[in-house]
């Protein structure tokens, strides 16, 4: 198991390196003068030269690549100051370090993800399992029906409706806003309640459907029948035998969903006018702020890799066949 | 040969001392395509400590019957009618709680494929201990001691260490032994073995069959042994029930049924089966056609579309009238006792040499 | 026993066929296992087939029997070249095809056909029966007299299906009928050799005989050679003139049907035959009872020397150090070869004492015997 973890971590680092290299060269394949992009509309040749030197664009591309990679690992110096590791470069537009901009936005994205996750796991898995338990009854039909309807909704539709009801017409709540948890936990909670609820509704619907169908599948497994033939109670069989097997597909999907949420829930952030990583990435790409785009992408790739490893570890915990092979 | 007397499929009037008694069992599933009559009017008895062999092909209703005895069918899509009495207790009307107390305790099951029938997520030891703790109220430690004792009894080497292994770490034969050990944990009075050796290799099958027989002597359980293989059953069962299309078509002691079979289907099974000692110049005689769909079973005798002897019965009785199965040694067939005897001696027996 | 004279002899001296169609020498297939740390590398191999010698004559039917994991199916796939062997020779009609390229194989592919075990997954569910049977002819550019469709209808009739079912789909047929479709497909190219891998074991008992009889008819009337791979010894006996018994990737005994079934010499063959559950009849003689212990060992680390020695009641030190060659033992008929240092007597009759290797069985039977003794005493 430890061997497996070490091997996976080594390969994750290698993949991260490859992704960084790949994006770097894609970045240079763009036929644009980055200095000009950074300089703005009324740019004098002198300014341009200074910017080139500051960004290191006057050096050969291999040197630039080396500097870029070293920067990620050990940090590097720019004219504007020292950029400590992991250094992803300097934003063309704001002149800030990319890493700092990402870190500015990350707490919000993390808060959105965690809050949503708790809600949709609780409700999604709960409803799904209840529907599987009561398969064929009114409860099941209601849950399945509602989940199909709700999972076809979109955040950008549901969001404004909820805002319209709870904020604009009744005034029960304020517009969603982000207050750091460390500043004021209750403000943090209240400020994000609507985005969480809306985001979680759609995920809840998806997780209800998935957990219901995997539970039903598992309940038909032969080893589940054996457990019943031994005289174990229905509840015990349901939670010990069937649930264990149902966890595997759920963990797989959860890993994928989480990594994309952590890389930035673009739609949620725009819908509720919140400034998270997703929004940063989209805006940077609209303004052709390439270092920032690249940084956001690498940041997302990092989560995909980490969650991949976490999912594999989870498999090993759930299924001894994985652990012992 | 016994002469046949017409007796209705009614509860045994003499009040037999059968340990398990099934009367006029009907099991139907509702599916998208319609209602499947999986079991249609089945009656049989199992005596204490004896083995009843249930023989039939896929779709004959043999597995369904035995899942129904323990109430393991899906209650929402299945309707069960008739009577199942185990040791004086009616099971069809019993509550789920009562059934839970019975399963794995008084009556246990062994399934066909031990790889899928044991949970991959828990150790063999835990899966063995669970029913013992539940049914006897034993502590974890006591259950472990019992499990190790049983693993040893069924021939698993180093049972103390194997206790902590997972099923996938066992070989196929060892898994089936563990399954048997699990079924015997609470010393059940009835053991239902559903094709317990079909997934195993021949040499391992021989080991497991002998093991089951020897264990039965020690534990004194009654066994219902379900199989499609007449060869396997001939060494295991005291009595035999041949099933076709959800009905019992022949019943008797194993010796009687295999040496002087009376039903055309049993004749067909026996003469289509190659044997090691058989005459190589005698071609196999297959049963024509294929088993019927239980969505729409044939009228009258369910075997009549594949039967080569319908011409011997006057009129259209085979297609119109369902032959009944008498008590005791009997076959559900419209041929007269004399006809059966002549056909068997003249046409069937020569093929079985 | 030890004074047995042993004569190496060619395998195909059976008298059933004059001409060898297929011969296999030292056929080996190892499936590599990867693992290790930190860089994955080959750490071992599943020795699925390890030096198999076998021959099939023109129009002859050879049975290949053994338990799961003995390599019989892999051997079949190597001969049809669905797999490439790791080593050894496969000579078909005088040509070595062991490592032949796709192009070189093309003309031979139509002559060697395969029938698979599972009639449910080996037929494309989206094609009609006609298309399924026709496609081998199309692929090989064969235009029979009267056209392909006419030929397909003839084939359907030959295998006992209604020619009017030409446009039906596989799911409209029962298991036995599907296997007939598989047979018709294999016959479409008029093959010289058919490798049938467990062709009836997925079928119901009453249907098995239908397919066995069909294959027998095809074999005898069309003169097609068969390699019949199965675990069911009784069916193989019925179908094959010559039988090879495999254990853990090796042929341990081969010979004509009578020799293998009535005069076996290898302990494993004895054990295998004794394990077959037979319906007891009045006049059937008492057969020996041999119960092995445990399961077949893993082909990743097969035992040294004789591979059967770990489960054999006659094993001695020599068996672990020296691999027994596949040879004709004295007293055996021509073509009956056995790979054993300490062969058994050539009979399957009951012994004075049963061979019971299984510890649990031994213990239980001892208990019962003791109890019986007590009862008779007291």
GROMACS .gro file of C-alpha atoms in nm, chain B residues 56-59 152-156 171-174 177 200-215 217-218 228-235 255 258-259 265 268-280 282-291 306 349 352-353, chain C residues 66-69 72 174-177 203-213 216 231-240 257-258 261-262 268 271-284 287 289-296 311 356 358-362 364-365 367-368 372:
model
  142
  381UNK     CA    1  -3.396  -3.021  -1.348
  382UNK     CA    2  -3.259  -2.796  -1.618
  383UNK     CA    3  -3.240  -2.419  -1.613
  384UNK     CA    4  -3.589  -2.274  -1.578
  477UNK     CA    5  -1.081  -2.714   1.018
  478UNK     CA    6  -1.363  -2.963   0.986
  479UNK     CA    7  -1.421  -2.884   0.618
  480UNK     CA    8  -1.051  -2.924   0.547
  481UNK     CA    9  -0.912  -2.574   0.527
  496UNK     CA   10  -0.898  -2.106  -0.425
  497UNK     CA   11  -1.231  -2.212  -0.576
  498UNK     CA   12  -1.257  -2.538  -0.385
  499UNK     CA   13  -1.150  -2.377  -0.058
  502UNK     CA   14  -1.554  -2.540   0.174
  525UNK     CA   15  -1.594  -2.648  -0.950
  526UNK     CA   16  -1.350  -2.873  -1.130
  527UNK     CA   17  -1.422  -3.246  -1.143
  528UNK     CA   18  -1.160  -3.358  -0.893
  529UNK     CA   19  -1.257  -3.081  -0.652
  530UNK     CA   20  -1.625  -3.160  -0.705
  531UNK     CA   21  -1.560  -3.518  -0.599
  532UNK     CA   22  -1.388  -3.398  -0.281
  533UNK     CA   23  -1.670  -3.160  -0.193
  534UNK     CA   24  -1.947  -3.411  -0.261
  535UNK     CA   25  -1.786  -3.671  -0.038
  536UNK     CA   26  -1.725  -3.407   0.225
  537UNK     CA   27  -2.090  -3.302   0.223
  538UNK     CA   28  -2.200  -3.663   0.256
  539UNK     CA   29  -1.962  -3.734   0.542
  540UNK     CA   30  -2.058  -3.411   0.719
  542UNK     CA   31  -2.354  -3.823   0.877
  543UNK     CA   32  -2.194  -3.625   1.154
  553UNK     CA   33  -2.886  -3.056  -1.318
  554UNK     CA   34  -2.643  -3.349  -1.307
  555UNK     CA   35  -2.795  -3.695  -1.259
  556UNK     CA   36  -2.449  -3.837  -1.204
  557UNK     CA   37  -2.384  -3.609  -0.909
  558UNK     CA   38  -2.722  -3.675  -0.754
  559UNK     CA   39  -2.703  -4.052  -0.786
  560UNK     CA   40  -2.429  -4.052  -0.523
  580UNK     CA   41  -3.246  -4.603  -0.691
  583UNK     CA   42  -3.249  -4.394  -1.192
  584UNK     CA   43  -3.287  -4.768  -1.250
  590UNK     CA   44  -3.846  -3.663  -1.958
  593UNK     CA   45  -3.470  -3.835  -2.218
  594UNK     CA   46  -3.229  -3.699  -1.959
  595UNK     CA   47  -3.074  -4.039  -1.901
  596UNK     CA   48  -3.035  -4.131  -2.265
  597UNK     CA   49  -2.896  -3.793  -2.369
  598UNK     CA   50  -2.620  -3.816  -2.110
  599UNK     CA   51  -2.289  -3.967  -2.217
  600UNK     CA   52  -2.130  -4.196  -1.958
  601UNK     CA   53  -1.784  -4.327  -1.902
  602UNK     CA   54  -1.907  -4.685  -1.907
  603UNK     CA   55  -2.154  -4.641  -2.192
  604UNK     CA   56  -2.146  -4.821  -2.524
  605UNK     CA   57  -1.962  -4.602  -2.775
  607UNK     CA   58  -2.479  -4.628  -2.920
  608UNK     CA   59  -2.540  -4.269  -3.029
  609UNK     CA   60  -2.668  -4.025  -2.770
  610UNK     CA   61  -3.041  -3.968  -2.793
  611UNK     CA   62  -3.113  -3.602  -2.733
  612UNK     CA   63  -3.448  -3.466  -2.624
  613UNK     CA   64  -3.581  -3.277  -2.925
  614UNK     CA   65  -3.668  -2.908  -2.901
  615UNK     CA   66  -3.583  -2.684  -2.611
  616UNK     CA   67  -3.724  -2.618  -2.262
  631UNK     CA   68  -4.099  -3.256  -2.677
  674UNK     CA   69  -3.304  -4.955  -2.129
  677UNK     CA   70  -2.847  -4.694  -2.116
  678UNK     CA   71  -2.599  -4.976  -2.138
  744UNK     CA   72  -0.819  -3.112  -1.810
  745UNK     CA   73  -0.941  -2.891  -1.530
  746UNK     CA   74  -0.956  -2.513  -1.531
  747UNK     CA   75  -0.614  -2.354  -1.552
  750UNK     CA   76  -0.638  -2.643  -2.270
  852UNK     CA   77  -3.235  -2.064  -2.780
  853UNK     CA   78  -2.888  -2.155  -2.650
  854UNK     CA   79  -2.871  -2.481  -2.839
  855UNK     CA   80  -2.984  -2.318  -3.162
  881UNK     CA   81  -2.593  -2.573  -2.264
  882UNK     CA   82  -2.864  -2.758  -2.076
  883UNK     CA   83  -2.817  -3.133  -2.039
  884UNK     CA   84  -3.099  -3.220  -2.277
  885UNK     CA   85  -2.954  -2.988  -2.541
  886UNK     CA   86  -2.591  -3.096  -2.507
  887UNK     CA   87  -2.655  -3.425  -2.682
  888UNK     CA   88  -2.816  -3.245  -2.976
  889UNK     CA   89  -2.501  -3.043  -3.036
  890UNK     CA   90  -2.265  -3.334  -2.971
  891UNK     CA   91  -2.453  -3.542  -3.228
  894UNK     CA   92  -2.022  -3.591  -3.469
  909UNK     CA   93  -1.360  -3.061  -1.909
  910UNK     CA   94  -1.632  -3.325  -1.934
  911UNK     CA   95  -1.457  -3.658  -1.976
  912UNK     CA   96  -1.769  -3.849  -2.070
  913UNK     CA   97  -1.849  -3.619  -2.362
  914UNK     CA   98  -1.491  -3.626  -2.486
  915UNK     CA   99  -1.492  -4.003  -2.472
  916UNK     CA  100  -1.799  -4.006  -2.687
  917UNK     CA  101  -1.659  -3.770  -2.943
  918UNK     CA  102  -1.288  -3.834  -2.975
  935UNK     CA  103  -0.978  -4.347  -2.618
  936UNK     CA  104  -0.975  -4.702  -2.489
  939UNK     CA  105  -1.040  -4.441  -2.031
  940UNK     CA  106  -0.983  -4.807  -1.955
  946UNK     CA  107  -0.381  -3.781  -1.254
  949UNK     CA  108  -0.794  -3.935  -1.027
  950UNK     CA  109  -0.979  -3.749  -1.300
  951UNK     CA  110  -1.171  -4.056  -1.416
  952UNK     CA  111  -1.252  -4.158  -1.063
  953UNK     CA  112  -1.394  -3.813  -0.991
  954UNK     CA  113  -1.647  -3.822  -1.276
  955UNK     CA  114  -1.989  -3.860  -1.118
  956UNK     CA  115  -2.158  -4.148  -1.293
  957UNK     CA  116  -2.514  -4.266  -1.272
  958UNK     CA  117  -2.477  -4.607  -1.114
  959UNK     CA  118  -2.639  -4.885  -1.317
  960UNK     CA  119  -2.698  -5.245  -1.225
  961UNK     CA  120  -2.415  -5.388  -1.428
  962UNK     CA  121  -2.158  -5.114  -1.386
  965UNK     CA  122  -1.463  -4.818  -0.994
  967UNK     CA  123  -1.218  -4.412  -0.555
  968UNK     CA  124  -0.946  -4.149  -0.554
  969UNK     CA  125  -0.997  -3.817  -0.377
  970UNK     CA  126  -0.721  -3.562  -0.422
  971UNK     CA  127  -0.645  -3.288  -0.173
  972UNK     CA  128  -0.684  -2.919  -0.243
  973UNK     CA  129  -0.701  -2.743  -0.578
  974UNK     CA  130  -0.473  -2.719  -0.879
  989UNK     CA  131  -0.123  -3.382  -0.510
 1034UNK     CA  132  -0.809  -4.040   0.004
 1036UNK     CA  133  -0.802  -3.486   0.149
 1037UNK     CA  134  -0.732  -3.442   0.522
 1038UNK     CA  135  -1.087  -3.345   0.612
 1039UNK     CA  136  -1.237  -3.640   0.431
 1040UNK     CA  137  -0.980  -3.871   0.587
 1042UNK     CA  138  -1.438  -3.767   0.890
 1043UNK     CA  139  -1.422  -4.113   0.738
 1045UNK     CA  140  -1.453  -4.107   1.273
 1046UNK     CA  141  -1.734  -4.286   1.096
 1050UNK     CA  142  -1.912  -4.827   1.313
   0.00000   0.00000   0.00000
